[in-house]
Tab-separated table of N, CA and C and ligand atoms in Angstrom:
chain	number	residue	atom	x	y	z
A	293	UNK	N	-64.595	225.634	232.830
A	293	UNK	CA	-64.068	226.807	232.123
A	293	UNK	C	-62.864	226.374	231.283
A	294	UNK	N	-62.831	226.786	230.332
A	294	UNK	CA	-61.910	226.405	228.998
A	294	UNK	C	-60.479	227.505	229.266
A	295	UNK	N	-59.242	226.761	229.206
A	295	UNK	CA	-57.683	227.664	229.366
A	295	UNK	C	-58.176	228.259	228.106
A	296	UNK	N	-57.389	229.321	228.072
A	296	UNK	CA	-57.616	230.514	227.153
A	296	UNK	C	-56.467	229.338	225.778
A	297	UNK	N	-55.378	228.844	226.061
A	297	UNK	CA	-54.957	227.738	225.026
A	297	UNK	C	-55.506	226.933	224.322
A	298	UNK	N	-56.689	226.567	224.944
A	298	UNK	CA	-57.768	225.365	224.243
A	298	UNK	C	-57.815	225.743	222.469
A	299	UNK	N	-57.936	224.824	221.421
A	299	UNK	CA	-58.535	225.513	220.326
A	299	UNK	C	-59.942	224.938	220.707
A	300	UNK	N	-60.503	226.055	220.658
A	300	UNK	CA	-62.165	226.128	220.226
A	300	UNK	C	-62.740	225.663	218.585
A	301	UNK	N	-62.393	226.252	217.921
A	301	UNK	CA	-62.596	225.940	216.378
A	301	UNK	C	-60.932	225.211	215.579
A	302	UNK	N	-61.685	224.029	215.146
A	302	UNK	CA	-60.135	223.097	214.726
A	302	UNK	C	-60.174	224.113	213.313
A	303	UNK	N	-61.166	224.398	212.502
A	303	UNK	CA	-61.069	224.276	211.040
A	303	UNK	C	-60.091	225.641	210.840
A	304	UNK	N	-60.331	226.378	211.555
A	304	UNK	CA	-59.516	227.812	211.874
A	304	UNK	C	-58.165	227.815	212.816
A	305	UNK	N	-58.273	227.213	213.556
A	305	UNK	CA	-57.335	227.283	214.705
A	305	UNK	C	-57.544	228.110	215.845
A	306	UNK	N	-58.328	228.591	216.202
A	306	UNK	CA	-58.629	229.724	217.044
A	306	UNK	C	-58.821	228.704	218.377
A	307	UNK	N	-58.080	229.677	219.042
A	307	UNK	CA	-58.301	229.488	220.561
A	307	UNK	C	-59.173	230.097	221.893
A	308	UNK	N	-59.590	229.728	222.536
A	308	UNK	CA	-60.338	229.937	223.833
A	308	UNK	C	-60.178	231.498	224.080
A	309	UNK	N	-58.730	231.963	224.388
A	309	UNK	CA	-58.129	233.062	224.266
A	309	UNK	C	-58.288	234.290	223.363
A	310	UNK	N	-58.165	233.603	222.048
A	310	UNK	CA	-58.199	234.464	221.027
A	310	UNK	C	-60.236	234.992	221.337
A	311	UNK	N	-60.695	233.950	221.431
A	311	UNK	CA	-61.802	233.976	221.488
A	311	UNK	C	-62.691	235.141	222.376
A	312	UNK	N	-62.114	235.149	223.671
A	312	UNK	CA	-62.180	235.981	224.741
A	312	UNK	C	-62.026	237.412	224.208
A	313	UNK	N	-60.437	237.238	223.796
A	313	UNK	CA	-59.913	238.347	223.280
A	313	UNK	C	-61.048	239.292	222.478
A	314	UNK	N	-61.444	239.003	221.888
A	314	UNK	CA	-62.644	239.836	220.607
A	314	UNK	C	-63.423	240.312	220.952
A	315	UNK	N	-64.485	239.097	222.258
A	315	UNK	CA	-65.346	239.644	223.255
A	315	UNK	C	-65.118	240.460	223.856
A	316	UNK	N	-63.689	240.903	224.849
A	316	UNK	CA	-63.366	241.805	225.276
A	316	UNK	C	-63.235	242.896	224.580
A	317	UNK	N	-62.654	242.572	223.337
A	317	UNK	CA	-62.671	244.507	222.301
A	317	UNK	C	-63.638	244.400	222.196
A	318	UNK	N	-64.890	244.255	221.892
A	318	UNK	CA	-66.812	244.578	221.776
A	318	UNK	C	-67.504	243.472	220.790
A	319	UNK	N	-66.698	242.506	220.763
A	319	UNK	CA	-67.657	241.475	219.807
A	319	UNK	C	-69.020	240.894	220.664
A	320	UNK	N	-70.073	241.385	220.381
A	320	UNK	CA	-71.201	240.678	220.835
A	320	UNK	C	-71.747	239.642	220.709
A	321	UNK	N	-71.814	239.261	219.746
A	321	UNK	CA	-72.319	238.140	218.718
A	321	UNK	C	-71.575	237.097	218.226
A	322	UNK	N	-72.026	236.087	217.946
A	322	UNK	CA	-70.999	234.911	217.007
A	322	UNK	C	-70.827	235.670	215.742
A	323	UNK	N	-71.541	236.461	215.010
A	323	UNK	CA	-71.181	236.605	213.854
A	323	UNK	C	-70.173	237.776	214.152
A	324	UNK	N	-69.926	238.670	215.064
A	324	UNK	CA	-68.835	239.454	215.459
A	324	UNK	C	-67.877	238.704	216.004
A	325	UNK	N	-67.873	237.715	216.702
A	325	UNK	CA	-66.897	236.762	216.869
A	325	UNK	C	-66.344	236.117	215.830
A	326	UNK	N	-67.100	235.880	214.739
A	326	UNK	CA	-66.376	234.999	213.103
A	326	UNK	C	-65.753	235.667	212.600
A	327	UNK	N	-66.041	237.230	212.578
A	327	UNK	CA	-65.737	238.220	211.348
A	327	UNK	C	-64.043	238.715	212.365
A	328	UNK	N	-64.214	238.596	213.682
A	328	UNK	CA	-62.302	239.299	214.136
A	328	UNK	C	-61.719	238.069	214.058
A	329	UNK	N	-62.116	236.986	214.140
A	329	UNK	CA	-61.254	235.566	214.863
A	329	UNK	C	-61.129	234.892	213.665
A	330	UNK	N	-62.569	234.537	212.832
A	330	UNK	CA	-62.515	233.562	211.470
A	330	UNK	C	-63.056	232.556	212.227
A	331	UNK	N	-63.312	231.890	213.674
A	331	UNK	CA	-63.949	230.872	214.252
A	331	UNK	C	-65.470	230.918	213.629
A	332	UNK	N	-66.139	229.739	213.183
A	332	UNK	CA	-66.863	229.435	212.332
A	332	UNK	C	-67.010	229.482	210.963
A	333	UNK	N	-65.761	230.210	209.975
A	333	UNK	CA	-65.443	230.079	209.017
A	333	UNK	C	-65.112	228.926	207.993
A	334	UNK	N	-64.836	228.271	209.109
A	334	UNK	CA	-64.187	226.854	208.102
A	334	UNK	C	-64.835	226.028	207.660
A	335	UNK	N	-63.959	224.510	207.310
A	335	UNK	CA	-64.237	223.376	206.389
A	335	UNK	C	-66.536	222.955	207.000
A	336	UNK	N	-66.375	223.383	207.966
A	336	UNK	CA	-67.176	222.921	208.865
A	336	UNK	C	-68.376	223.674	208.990
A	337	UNK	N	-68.237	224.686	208.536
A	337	UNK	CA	-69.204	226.060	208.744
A	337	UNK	C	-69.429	226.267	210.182
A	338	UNK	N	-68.861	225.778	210.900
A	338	UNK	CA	-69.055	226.195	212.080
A	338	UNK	C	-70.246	225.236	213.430
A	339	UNK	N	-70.357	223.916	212.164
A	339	UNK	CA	-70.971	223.069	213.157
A	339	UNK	C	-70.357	222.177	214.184
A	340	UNK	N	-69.099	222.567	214.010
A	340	UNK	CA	-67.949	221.974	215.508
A	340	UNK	C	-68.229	222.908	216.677
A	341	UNK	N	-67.941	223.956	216.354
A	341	UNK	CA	-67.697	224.814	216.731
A	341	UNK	C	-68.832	225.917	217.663
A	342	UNK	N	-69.732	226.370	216.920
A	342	UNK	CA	-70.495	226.954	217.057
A	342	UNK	C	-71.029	227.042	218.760
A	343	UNK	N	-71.115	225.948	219.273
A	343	UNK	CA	-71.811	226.219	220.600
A	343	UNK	C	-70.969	226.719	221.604
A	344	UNK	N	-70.011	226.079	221.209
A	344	UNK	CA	-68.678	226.002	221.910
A	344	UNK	C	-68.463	227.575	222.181
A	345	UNK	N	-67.952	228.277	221.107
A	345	UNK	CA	-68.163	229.938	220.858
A	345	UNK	C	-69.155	230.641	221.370
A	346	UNK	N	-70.781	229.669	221.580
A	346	UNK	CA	-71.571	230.699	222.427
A	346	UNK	C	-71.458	230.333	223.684
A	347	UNK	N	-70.832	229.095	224.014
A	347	UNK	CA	-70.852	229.201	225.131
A	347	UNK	C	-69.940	230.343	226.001
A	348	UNK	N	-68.643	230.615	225.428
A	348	UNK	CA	-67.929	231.113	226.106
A	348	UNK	C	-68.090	232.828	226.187
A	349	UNK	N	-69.028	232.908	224.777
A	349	UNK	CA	-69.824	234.342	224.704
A	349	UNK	C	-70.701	234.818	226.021
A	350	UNK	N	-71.619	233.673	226.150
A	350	UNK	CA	-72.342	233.620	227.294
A	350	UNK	C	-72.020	233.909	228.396
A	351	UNK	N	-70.680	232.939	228.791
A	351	UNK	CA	-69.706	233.416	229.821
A	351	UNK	C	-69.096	234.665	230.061
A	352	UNK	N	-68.568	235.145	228.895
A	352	UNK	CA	-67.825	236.207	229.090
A	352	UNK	C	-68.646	237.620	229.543
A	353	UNK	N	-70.439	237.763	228.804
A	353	UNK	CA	-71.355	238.913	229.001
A	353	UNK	C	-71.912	238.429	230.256
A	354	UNK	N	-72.075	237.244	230.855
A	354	UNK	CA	-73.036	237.231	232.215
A	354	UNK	C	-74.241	236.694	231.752
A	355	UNK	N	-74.864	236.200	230.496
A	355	UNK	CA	-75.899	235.612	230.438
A	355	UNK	C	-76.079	234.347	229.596
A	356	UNK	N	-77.074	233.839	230.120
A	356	UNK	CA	-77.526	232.528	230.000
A	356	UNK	C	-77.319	232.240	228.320
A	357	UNK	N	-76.825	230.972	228.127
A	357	UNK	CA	-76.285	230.554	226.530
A	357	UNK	C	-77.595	230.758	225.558
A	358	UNK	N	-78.674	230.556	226.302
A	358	UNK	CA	-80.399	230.818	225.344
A	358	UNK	C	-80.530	231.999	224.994
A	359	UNK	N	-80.025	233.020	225.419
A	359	UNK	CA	-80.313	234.269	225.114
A	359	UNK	C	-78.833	234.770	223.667
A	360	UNK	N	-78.062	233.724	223.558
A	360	UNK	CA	-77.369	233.958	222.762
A	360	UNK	C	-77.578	233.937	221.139
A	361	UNK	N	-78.028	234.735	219.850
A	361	UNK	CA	-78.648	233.761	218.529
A	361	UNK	C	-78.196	233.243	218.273
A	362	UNK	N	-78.549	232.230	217.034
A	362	UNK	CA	-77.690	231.319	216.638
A	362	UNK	C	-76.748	232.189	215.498
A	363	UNK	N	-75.880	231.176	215.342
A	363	UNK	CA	-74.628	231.727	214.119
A	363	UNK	C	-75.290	231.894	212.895
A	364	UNK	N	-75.265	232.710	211.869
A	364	UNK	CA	-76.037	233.266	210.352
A	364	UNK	C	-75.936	231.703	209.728
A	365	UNK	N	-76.618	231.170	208.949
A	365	UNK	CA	-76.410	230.237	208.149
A	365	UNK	C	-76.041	230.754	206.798
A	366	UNK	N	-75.162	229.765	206.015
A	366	UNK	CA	-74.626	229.836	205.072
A	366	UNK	C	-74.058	228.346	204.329
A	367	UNK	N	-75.545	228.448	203.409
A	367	UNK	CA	-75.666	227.252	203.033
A	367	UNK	C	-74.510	226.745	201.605
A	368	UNK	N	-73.553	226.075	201.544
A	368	UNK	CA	-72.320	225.560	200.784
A	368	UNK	C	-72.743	226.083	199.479
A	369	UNK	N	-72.593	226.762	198.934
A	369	UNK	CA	-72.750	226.769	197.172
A	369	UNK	C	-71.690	226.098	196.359
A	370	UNK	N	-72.106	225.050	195.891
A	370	UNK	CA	-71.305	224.228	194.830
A	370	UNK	C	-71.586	224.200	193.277
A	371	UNK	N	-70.429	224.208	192.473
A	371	UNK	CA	-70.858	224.520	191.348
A	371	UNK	C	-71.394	222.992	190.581
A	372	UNK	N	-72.450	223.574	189.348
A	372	UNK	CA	-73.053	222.055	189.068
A	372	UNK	C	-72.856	222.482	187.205
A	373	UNK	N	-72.906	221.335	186.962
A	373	UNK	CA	-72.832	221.314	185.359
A	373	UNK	C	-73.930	221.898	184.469
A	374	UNK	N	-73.639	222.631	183.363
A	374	UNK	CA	-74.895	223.518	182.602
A	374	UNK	C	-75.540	222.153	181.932
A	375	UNK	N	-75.062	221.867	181.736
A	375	UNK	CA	-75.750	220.322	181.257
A	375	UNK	C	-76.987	219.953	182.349
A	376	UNK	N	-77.063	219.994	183.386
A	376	UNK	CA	-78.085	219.556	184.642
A	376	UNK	C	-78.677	220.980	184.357
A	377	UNK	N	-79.003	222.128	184.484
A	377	UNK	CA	-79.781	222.839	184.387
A	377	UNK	C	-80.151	223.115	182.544
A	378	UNK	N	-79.641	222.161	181.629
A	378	UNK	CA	-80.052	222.212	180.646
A	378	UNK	C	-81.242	221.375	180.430
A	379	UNK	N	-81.194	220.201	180.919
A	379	UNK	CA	-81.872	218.875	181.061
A	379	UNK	C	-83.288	219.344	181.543
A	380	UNK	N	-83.080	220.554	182.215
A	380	UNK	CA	-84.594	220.731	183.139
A	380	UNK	C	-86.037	220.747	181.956
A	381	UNK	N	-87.061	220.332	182.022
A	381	UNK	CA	-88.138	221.005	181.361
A	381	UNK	C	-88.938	221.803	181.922
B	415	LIG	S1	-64.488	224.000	213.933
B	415	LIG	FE1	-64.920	226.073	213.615
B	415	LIG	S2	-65.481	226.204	211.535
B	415	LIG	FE2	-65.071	224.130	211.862
C-alpha cells in the first residue's frame, strides 16, 4: 500500500493522497481521476502513471484492477509543415 505522500504521477506531481482524495469525493474512473487531480495529463500521457492510478482506484472501490477501464487515449497532435501535405498526390 502506497503513503498517501508517494507521488504517483511525476509529470503532474500528484500524490497517492491527492489521489485517494478524488476517489473519496466520487471519482470513479481514471478519466474522473485526471479531470480533479490532472494525474495522467502530462509530458507522458499518462504511460508512467496510469496503472499505478488504477491500481489504487481498485483499492480504494474493493475491486479487482481488471475490472478497472483503461485511461481514454489521446493520441499527441503535432503540427507538420503545409509543404508535406502539399507534396501529397
Ligand atoms: S506520470 Fe502521470 S502523466 Fe506522466
Amino acid at each position: 500500500v502506497l503513503s498517501d505522500d508517494v507521488i504517483v504521477c511525476r509529470c503532474e506531481e500528484v500524490t497517492a493522497g491527492e489521489i485517494r482524495a478524488a476517489i473519496r469525493a466520487g471519482a470513479d474512473s481514471l478519466v474522473a481521476i485526471k479531470r480533479r487531480t490532472r494525474a495522467g495529463m502530462g509530458l507522458c500521457s499518462g504511460r508512467t502513471c496510469s496503472r499505478l492510478v488504477a491500481r489504487l482506484l481498485a483499492e480504494e472501490i474493493g475491486r479487482p484492477l481488471a475490472a478497472i477501464d483503461p485511461p481514454s487515449a489521446r493520441p499527441p497532435v503535432r503540427p507538420i509543415p503545409l509543404a508535406v501535405l502539399a507534396e501529397e498526390k
